[in-house]
Amino acid sequence: MYNEPGRMVAAGGPKAAAFFTFASPELDYDRYDTEGMKKILIEAYAGMGWRTPAILSEVRRADDVYLDSISQVRIDRYAEGRVALLGDAAYGNTLGGFGTGLALVGAYVLAGELALAGGDHQVAFKRYEEGFRGYAKIAKNGNAGPFLAPGTPGRIRMRNWMFKNRLLLKLMLKMTDMFATNIDLKDYPSLTGR
């Protein structure tokens, strides 16, 4: 991984050969235009050091490129009528962790509340909202963009120092664990045997 202010490039990831994060105004592009997305990346990373020129050379030859913004939608409620949202659609999580855990715990709470309410979705949705919104608020406070691609050399150094300092890293991981486990889950009735 390599950073310069406002942009980051990483090579050799588990899901893609390269990963890019860069600050920019909102981009207007066709999500089906691979060549157009390549052009955006190549322009955004022009002149960047490290192995970036070689990685961009691979981008030019790539058949598949995915480009998207780190975006977040905030909603007032998780349910309306007979429709309830779960996961990223409900909690506004954005590239920064917690997504899978929030989705699984949210599904557990929603299913449990439906069981408790005897299938009355209005009662269950209200309880789901009340019981889960406080826990899910962690997703609303995160934004991985400035963390992955800090805007100044000083912020890059600060982020890197935090990872090198064992005490700070341990504190960050402890706080992350505290947020991830900050919910008392009910023992809902089993629906088996009905």
PDB file of C-alpha atoms in Angstrom:
ATOM      1  CA  MET A   1       0.000   0.000   0.000  1.00  0.00           C
ATOM      2  CA  TYR A   2       1.249   3.468  -0.851  1.00  0.00           C
ATOM      3  CA  ASN A   3      -0.179   6.889  -0.041  1.00  0.00           C
ATOM      4  CA  GLU A   4       0.249  10.396  -1.281  1.00  0.00           C
ATOM      5  CA  PRO A   5      -2.099  13.111  -0.003  1.00  0.00           C
ATOM      6  CA  GLY A   6      -5.637  12.368  -1.111  1.00  0.00           C
ATOM      7  CA  ARG A   7      -4.859   9.088  -2.862  1.00  0.00           C
ATOM      8  CA  MET A   8      -3.890   5.519  -2.033  1.00  0.00           C
ATOM      9  CA  VAL A   9      -3.015   2.502  -4.133  1.00  0.00           C
ATOM     10  CA  ALA A  10      -2.678  -1.068  -2.882  1.00  0.00           C
ATOM     11  CA  ALA A  11      -1.510  -4.114  -4.795  1.00  0.00           C
ATOM     12  CA  GLY A  12      -2.117  -7.824  -4.279  1.00  0.00           C
ATOM     13  CA  GLY A  13      -5.445  -7.823  -2.471  1.00  0.00           C
ATOM     14  CA  PRO A  14      -7.622 -10.906  -1.987  1.00  0.00           C
ATOM     15  CA  LYS A  15     -10.486  -9.671  -4.195  1.00  0.00           C
ATOM     16  CA  ALA A  16      -8.665  -7.578  -6.789  1.00  0.00           C
ATOM     17  CA  ALA A  17      -5.131  -7.204  -8.098  1.00  0.00           C
ATOM     18  CA  ALA A  18      -5.193  -3.506  -7.187  1.00  0.00           C
ATOM     19  CA  PHE A  19      -7.291  -1.215  -5.018  1.00  0.00           C
ATOM     20  CA  PHE A  20      -7.448   2.561  -5.370  1.00  0.00           C
ATOM     21  CA  THR A  21      -8.939   5.218  -3.123  1.00  0.00           C
ATOM     22  CA  PHE A  22      -8.751   8.883  -4.024  1.00  0.00           C
ATOM     23  CA  ALA A  23     -10.425  12.125  -3.043  1.00  0.00           C
ATOM     24  CA  SER A  24     -12.347  13.874  -5.788  1.00  0.00           C
ATOM     25  CA  PRO A  25     -15.452  15.890  -6.450  1.00  0.00           C
ATOM     26  CA  GLU A  26     -18.438  13.778  -7.448  1.00  0.00           C
ATOM     27  CA  LEU A  27     -17.679  11.959 -10.679  1.00  0.00           C
ATOM     28  CA  ASP A  28     -20.132  11.555 -13.553  1.00  0.00           C
ATOM     29  CA  TYR A  29     -19.372   8.427 -15.585  1.00  0.00           C
ATOM     30  CA  ASP A  30     -20.994   5.427 -17.223  1.00  0.00           C
ATOM     31  CA  ARG A  31     -20.631   2.371 -14.979  1.00  0.00           C
ATOM     32  CA  TYR A  32     -20.601   0.145 -18.063  1.00  0.00           C
ATOM     33  CA  ASP A  33     -17.814   2.058 -19.822  1.00  0.00           C
ATOM     34  CA  THR A  34     -14.666   0.200 -18.757  1.00  0.00           C
ATOM     35  CA  GLU A  35     -12.406   2.431 -20.863  1.00  0.00           C
ATOM     36  CA  GLY A  36     -13.929   5.544 -19.304  1.00  0.00           C
ATOM     37  CA  MET A  37     -13.357   4.210 -15.784  1.00  0.00           C
ATOM     38  CA  LYS A  38      -9.761   3.330 -16.662  1.00  0.00           C
ATOM     39  CA  LYS A  39      -9.247   6.889 -17.924  1.00  0.00           C
ATOM     40  CA  ILE A  40     -10.526   8.313 -14.617  1.00  0.00           C
ATOM     41  CA  LEU A  41      -8.113   6.120 -12.633  1.00  0.00           C
ATOM     42  CA  ILE A  42      -5.149   6.855 -14.885  1.00  0.00           C
ATOM     43  CA  GLU A  43      -5.772  10.618 -14.662  1.00  0.00           C
ATOM     44  CA  ALA A  44      -6.306  10.504 -10.886  1.00  0.00           C
ATOM     45  CA  TYR A  45      -3.007   8.669 -10.354  1.00  0.00           C
ATOM     46  CA  ALA A  46      -0.853  10.413 -12.940  1.00  0.00           C
ATOM     47  CA  GLY A  47       2.576  11.215 -11.515  1.00  0.00           C
ATOM     48  CA  MET A  48       2.170   9.114  -8.379  1.00  0.00           C
ATOM     49  CA  GLY A  49       5.305   7.358  -7.125  1.00  0.00           C
ATOM     50  CA  TRP A  50       6.082   3.855  -5.859  1.00  0.00           C
ATOM     51  CA  ARG A  51       4.857   0.995  -8.102  1.00  0.00           C
ATOM     52  CA  THR A  52       1.900   3.043  -9.318  1.00  0.00           C
ATOM     53  CA  PRO A  53       3.054   3.383 -12.970  1.00  0.00           C
ATOM     54  CA  ALA A  54       3.372  -0.413 -13.271  1.00  0.00           C
ATOM     55  CA  ILE A  55      -0.023  -0.943 -11.622  1.00  0.00           C
ATOM     56  CA  LEU A  56      -1.603   1.604 -13.986  1.00  0.00           C
ATOM     57  CA  SER A  57      -0.017  -0.252 -16.898  1.00  0.00           C
ATOM     58  CA  GLU A  58      -1.940  -3.335 -15.735  1.00  0.00           C
ATOM     59  CA  VAL A  59      -5.120  -1.260 -15.411  1.00  0.00           C
ATOM     60  CA  ARG A  60      -4.769  -0.238 -19.059  1.00  0.00           C
ATOM     61  CA  ARG A  61      -4.773  -3.954 -20.046  1.00  0.00           C
ATOM     62  CA  ALA A  62      -7.500  -5.057 -17.637  1.00  0.00           C
ATOM     63  CA  ASP A  63     -10.798  -6.405 -18.930  1.00  0.00           C
ATOM     64  CA  ASP A  64     -12.702  -5.648 -15.754  1.00  0.00           C
ATOM     65  CA  VAL A  65     -12.541  -2.437 -13.768  1.00  0.00           C
ATOM     66  CA  TYR A  66     -14.943  -1.426 -11.036  1.00  0.00           C
ATOM     67  CA  LEU A  67     -15.203   2.192  -9.986  1.00  0.00           C
ATOM     68  CA  ASP A  68     -17.531   3.572  -7.351  1.00  0.00           C
ATOM     69  CA  SER A  69     -17.684   6.246  -4.717  1.00  0.00           C
ATOM     70  CA  ILE A  70     -17.439   5.669  -1.001  1.00  0.00           C
ATOM     71  CA  SER A  71     -20.961   6.831  -0.320  1.00  0.00           C
ATOM     72  CA  GLN A  72     -23.418   6.649   2.490  1.00  0.00           C
ATOM     73  CA  VAL A  73     -27.181   6.906   2.564  1.00  0.00           C
ATOM     74  CA  ARG A  74     -28.844   7.897   5.811  1.00  0.00           C
ATOM     75  CA  ILE A  75     -32.451   6.987   6.373  1.00  0.00           C
ATOM     76  CA  ASP A  76     -34.922   7.889   9.089  1.00  0.00           C
ATOM     77  CA  ARG A  77     -36.326   4.386   9.586  1.00  0.00           C
ATOM     78  CA  TYR A  78     -35.554   0.804   8.710  1.00  0.00           C
ATOM     79  CA  ALA A  79     -39.103  -0.192   7.799  1.00  0.00           C
ATOM     80  CA  GLU A  80     -42.199   1.112   6.108  1.00  0.00           C
ATOM     81  CA  GLY A  81     -45.365  -0.791   5.355  1.00  0.00           C
ATOM     82  CA  ARG A  82     -44.455  -4.460   4.971  1.00  0.00           C
ATOM     83  CA  VAL A  83     -40.846  -3.824   3.929  1.00  0.00           C
ATOM     84  CA  ALA A  84     -37.906  -3.858   6.356  1.00  0.00           C
ATOM     85  CA  LEU A  85     -34.316  -3.122   5.440  1.00  0.00           C
ATOM     86  CA  LEU A  86     -31.277  -4.965   6.761  1.00  0.00           C
ATOM     87  CA  GLY A  87     -27.536  -4.685   6.289  1.00  0.00           C
ATOM     88  CA  ASP A  88     -25.933  -1.840   4.382  1.00  0.00           C
ATOM     89  CA  ALA A  89     -29.310  -0.794   2.937  1.00  0.00           C
ATOM     90  CA  ALA A  90     -30.566  -0.004   6.441  1.00  0.00           C
ATOM     91  CA  TYR A  91     -27.566   0.993   8.496  1.00  0.00           C
ATOM     92  CA  GLY A  92     -25.575   3.089   6.032  1.00  0.00           C
ATOM     93  CA  ASN A  93     -22.325   1.220   6.546  1.00  0.00           C
ATOM     94  CA  THR A  94     -19.489   2.246   4.280  1.00  0.00           C
ATOM     95  CA  LEU A  95     -16.239   0.464   3.505  1.00  0.00           C
ATOM     96  CA  GLY A  96     -14.815   0.290   6.964  1.00  0.00           C
ATOM     97  CA  GLY A  97     -15.902  -2.877   8.617  1.00  0.00           C
ATOM     98  CA  PHE A  98     -18.899  -3.917  10.656  1.00  0.00           C
ATOM     99  CA  GLY A  99     -21.077  -4.559   7.574  1.00  0.00           C
ATOM    100  CA  THR A 100     -21.363  -8.337   7.859  1.00  0.00           C
ATOM    101  CA  GLY A 101     -21.725  -8.274  11.626  1.00  0.00           C
ATOM    102  CA  LEU A 102     -24.404  -5.583  11.507  1.00  0.00           C
ATOM    103  CA  ALA A 103     -26.320  -7.523   8.857  1.00  0.00           C
ATOM    104  CA  LEU A 104     -26.224 -10.796  10.802  1.00  0.00           C
ATOM    105  CA  VAL A 105     -27.136  -9.261  14.136  1.00  0.00           C
ATOM    106  CA  GLY A 106     -29.842  -7.145  12.480  1.00  0.00           C
ATOM    107  CA  ALA A 107     -31.348 -10.241  10.842  1.00  0.00           C
ATOM    108  CA  TYR A 108     -31.296 -12.044  14.198  1.00  0.00           C
ATOM    109  CA  VAL A 109     -33.064  -9.137  15.936  1.00  0.00           C
ATOM    110  CA  LEU A 110     -35.650  -8.700  13.167  1.00  0.00           C
ATOM    111  CA  ALA A 111     -36.438 -12.434  13.026  1.00  0.00           C
ATOM    112  CA  GLY A 112     -36.630 -12.583  16.808  1.00  0.00           C
ATOM    113  CA  GLU A 113     -38.959  -9.609  17.013  1.00  0.00           C
ATOM    114  CA  LEU A 114     -41.199 -11.129  14.330  1.00  0.00           C
ATOM    115  CA  ALA A 115     -41.336 -14.317  16.418  1.00  0.00           C
ATOM    116  CA  LEU A 116     -42.134 -12.398  19.616  1.00  0.00           C
ATOM    117  CA  ALA A 117     -44.835 -10.400  17.866  1.00  0.00           C
ATOM    118  CA  GLY A 118     -46.466 -13.548  16.507  1.00  0.00           C
ATOM    119  CA  GLY A 119     -45.825 -12.332  12.969  1.00  0.00           C
ATOM    120  CA  ASP A 120     -47.360  -8.867  13.512  1.00  0.00           C
ATOM    121  CA  HIS A 121     -44.917  -6.989  11.334  1.00  0.00           C
ATOM    122  CA  GLN A 122     -45.915  -3.537  12.587  1.00  0.00           C
ATOM    123  CA  VAL A 123     -45.084  -4.432  16.189  1.00  0.00           C
ATOM    124  CA  ALA A 124     -41.951  -6.339  15.172  1.00  0.00           C
ATOM    125  CA  PHE A 125     -40.630  -3.570  12.916  1.00  0.00           C
ATOM    126  CA  LYS A 126     -41.102  -0.988  15.664  1.00  0.00           C
ATOM    127  CA  ARG A 127     -39.242  -3.141  18.211  1.00  0.00           C
ATOM    128  CA  TYR A 128     -36.500  -3.916  15.686  1.00  0.00           C
ATOM    129  CA  GLU A 129     -36.019  -0.206  15.049  1.00  0.00           C
ATOM    130  CA  GLU A 130     -35.986   0.681  18.740  1.00  0.00           C
ATOM    131  CA  GLY A 131     -33.721  -2.172  19.763  1.00  0.00           C
ATOM    132  CA  PHE A 132     -31.214  -1.922  16.951  1.00  0.00           C
ATOM    133  CA  ARG A 133     -30.754   1.720  15.961  1.00  0.00           C
ATOM    134  CA  GLY A 134     -28.405   2.506  18.871  1.00  0.00           C
ATOM    135  CA  TYR A 135     -26.149  -0.408  18.008  1.00  0.00           C
ATOM    136  CA  ALA A 136     -26.132   0.340  14.279  1.00  0.00           C
ATOM    137  CA  LYS A 137     -25.153   3.986  14.775  1.00  0.00           C
ATOM    138  CA  ILE A 138     -21.481   2.989  14.528  1.00  0.00           C
ATOM    139  CA  ALA A 139     -21.976   2.557  10.785  1.00  0.00           C
ATOM    140  CA  LYS A 140     -23.185   6.131  10.399  1.00  0.00           C
ATOM    141  CA  ASN A 141     -20.068   7.578  12.013  1.00  0.00           C
ATOM    142  CA  GLY A 142     -17.531   5.864   9.770  1.00  0.00           C
ATOM    143  CA  ASN A 143     -15.944   7.039   6.559  1.00  0.00           C
ATOM    144  CA  ALA A 144     -13.023   5.020   5.284  1.00  0.00           C
ATOM    145  CA  GLY A 145     -12.021   7.527   2.603  1.00  0.00           C
ATOM    146  CA  PRO A 146     -10.053   9.976   4.768  1.00  0.00           C
ATOM    147  CA  PHE A 147      -8.538   7.039   6.641  1.00  0.00           C
ATOM    148  CA  LEU A 148      -7.381   5.213   3.514  1.00  0.00           C
ATOM    149  CA  ALA A 149      -6.345   8.342   1.605  1.00  0.00           C
ATOM    150  CA  PRO A 150      -5.564  11.065   4.153  1.00  0.00           C
ATOM    151  CA  GLY A 151      -5.481  14.538   2.644  1.00  0.00           C
ATOM    152  CA  THR A 152      -2.130  15.737   3.997  1.00  0.00           C
ATOM    153  CA  PRO A 153       1.321  14.260   4.601  1.00  0.00           C
ATOM    154  CA  GLY A 154       0.831  14.880   8.322  1.00  0.00           C
ATOM    155  CA  ARG A 155      -2.383  12.839   8.391  1.00  0.00           C
ATOM    156  CA  ILE A 156      -0.710  10.011   6.489  1.00  0.00           C
ATOM    157  CA  ARG A 157       2.113   9.983   9.061  1.00  0.00           C
ATOM    158  CA  MET A 158      -0.380  10.095  11.949  1.00  0.00           C
ATOM    159  CA  ARG A 159      -2.383   7.156  10.565  1.00  0.00           C
ATOM    160  CA  ASN A 160       0.765   5.128   9.936  1.00  0.00           C
ATOM    161  CA  TRP A 161       2.155   5.973  13.375  1.00  0.00           C
ATOM    162  CA  MET A 162      -1.064   4.747  14.963  1.00  0.00           C
ATOM    163  CA  PHE A 163      -0.574   1.336  13.322  1.00  0.00           C
ATOM    164  CA  LYS A 164       3.100   1.149  14.285  1.00  0.00           C
ATOM    165  CA  ASN A 165       2.486   2.102  17.915  1.00  0.00           C
ATOM    166  CA  ARG A 166       1.437  -1.095  19.727  1.00  0.00           C
ATOM    167  CA  LEU A 167      -0.360   0.751  22.514  1.00  0.00           C
ATOM    168  CA  LEU A 168      -2.430   2.887  20.133  1.00  0.00           C
ATOM    169  CA  LEU A 169      -3.207  -0.080  17.886  1.00  0.00           C
ATOM    170  CA  LYS A 170      -4.304  -2.121  20.891  1.00  0.00           C
ATOM    171  CA  LEU A 171      -6.501   0.770  22.076  1.00  0.00           C
ATOM    172  CA  MET A 172      -8.054   1.159  18.605  1.00  0.00           C
ATOM    173  CA  LEU A 173      -8.786  -2.570  18.402  1.00  0.00           C
ATOM    174  CA  LYS A 174     -10.255  -2.546  21.917  1.00  0.00           C
ATOM    175  CA  MET A 175     -12.536   0.367  21.014  1.00  0.00           C
ATOM    176  CA  THR A 176     -13.554  -1.369  17.784  1.00  0.00           C
ATOM    177  CA  ASP A 177     -14.406  -4.510  19.743  1.00  0.00           C
ATOM    178  CA  MET A 178     -16.351  -2.441  22.268  1.00  0.00           C
ATOM    179  CA  PHE A 179     -18.492  -0.911  19.497  1.00  0.00           C
ATOM    180  CA  ALA A 180     -18.947  -4.260  17.747  1.00  0.00           C
ATOM    181  CA  THR A 181     -20.240  -5.977  20.894  1.00  0.00           C
ATOM    182  CA  ASN A 182     -22.260  -3.086  22.338  1.00  0.00           C
ATOM    183  CA  ILE A 183     -25.653  -4.788  22.224  1.00  0.00           C
ATOM    184  CA  ASP A 184     -27.534  -7.050  24.599  1.00  0.00           C
ATOM    185  CA  LEU A 185     -29.205  -9.681  22.446  1.00  0.00           C
ATOM    186  CA  LYS A 186     -32.425 -11.238  23.647  1.00  0.00           C
ATOM    187  CA  ASP A 187     -32.976 -14.977  23.715  1.00  0.00           C
ATOM    188  CA  TYR A 188     -35.861 -15.090  21.278  1.00  0.00           C
ATOM    189  CA  PRO A 189     -38.335 -17.973  21.227  1.00  0.00           C
ATOM    190  CA  SER A 190     -37.593 -20.786  18.836  1.00  0.00           C
ATOM    191  CA  LEU A 191     -39.814 -21.097  15.816  1.00  0.00           C
ATOM    192  CA  THR A 192     -39.040 -24.785  15.394  1.00  0.00           C
ATOM    193  CA  GLY A 193     -41.754 -27.284  16.202  1.00  0.00           C
ATOM    194  CA  ARG A 194     -44.605 -25.019  15.155  1.00  0.00           C
TER     195      ARG A 194
END
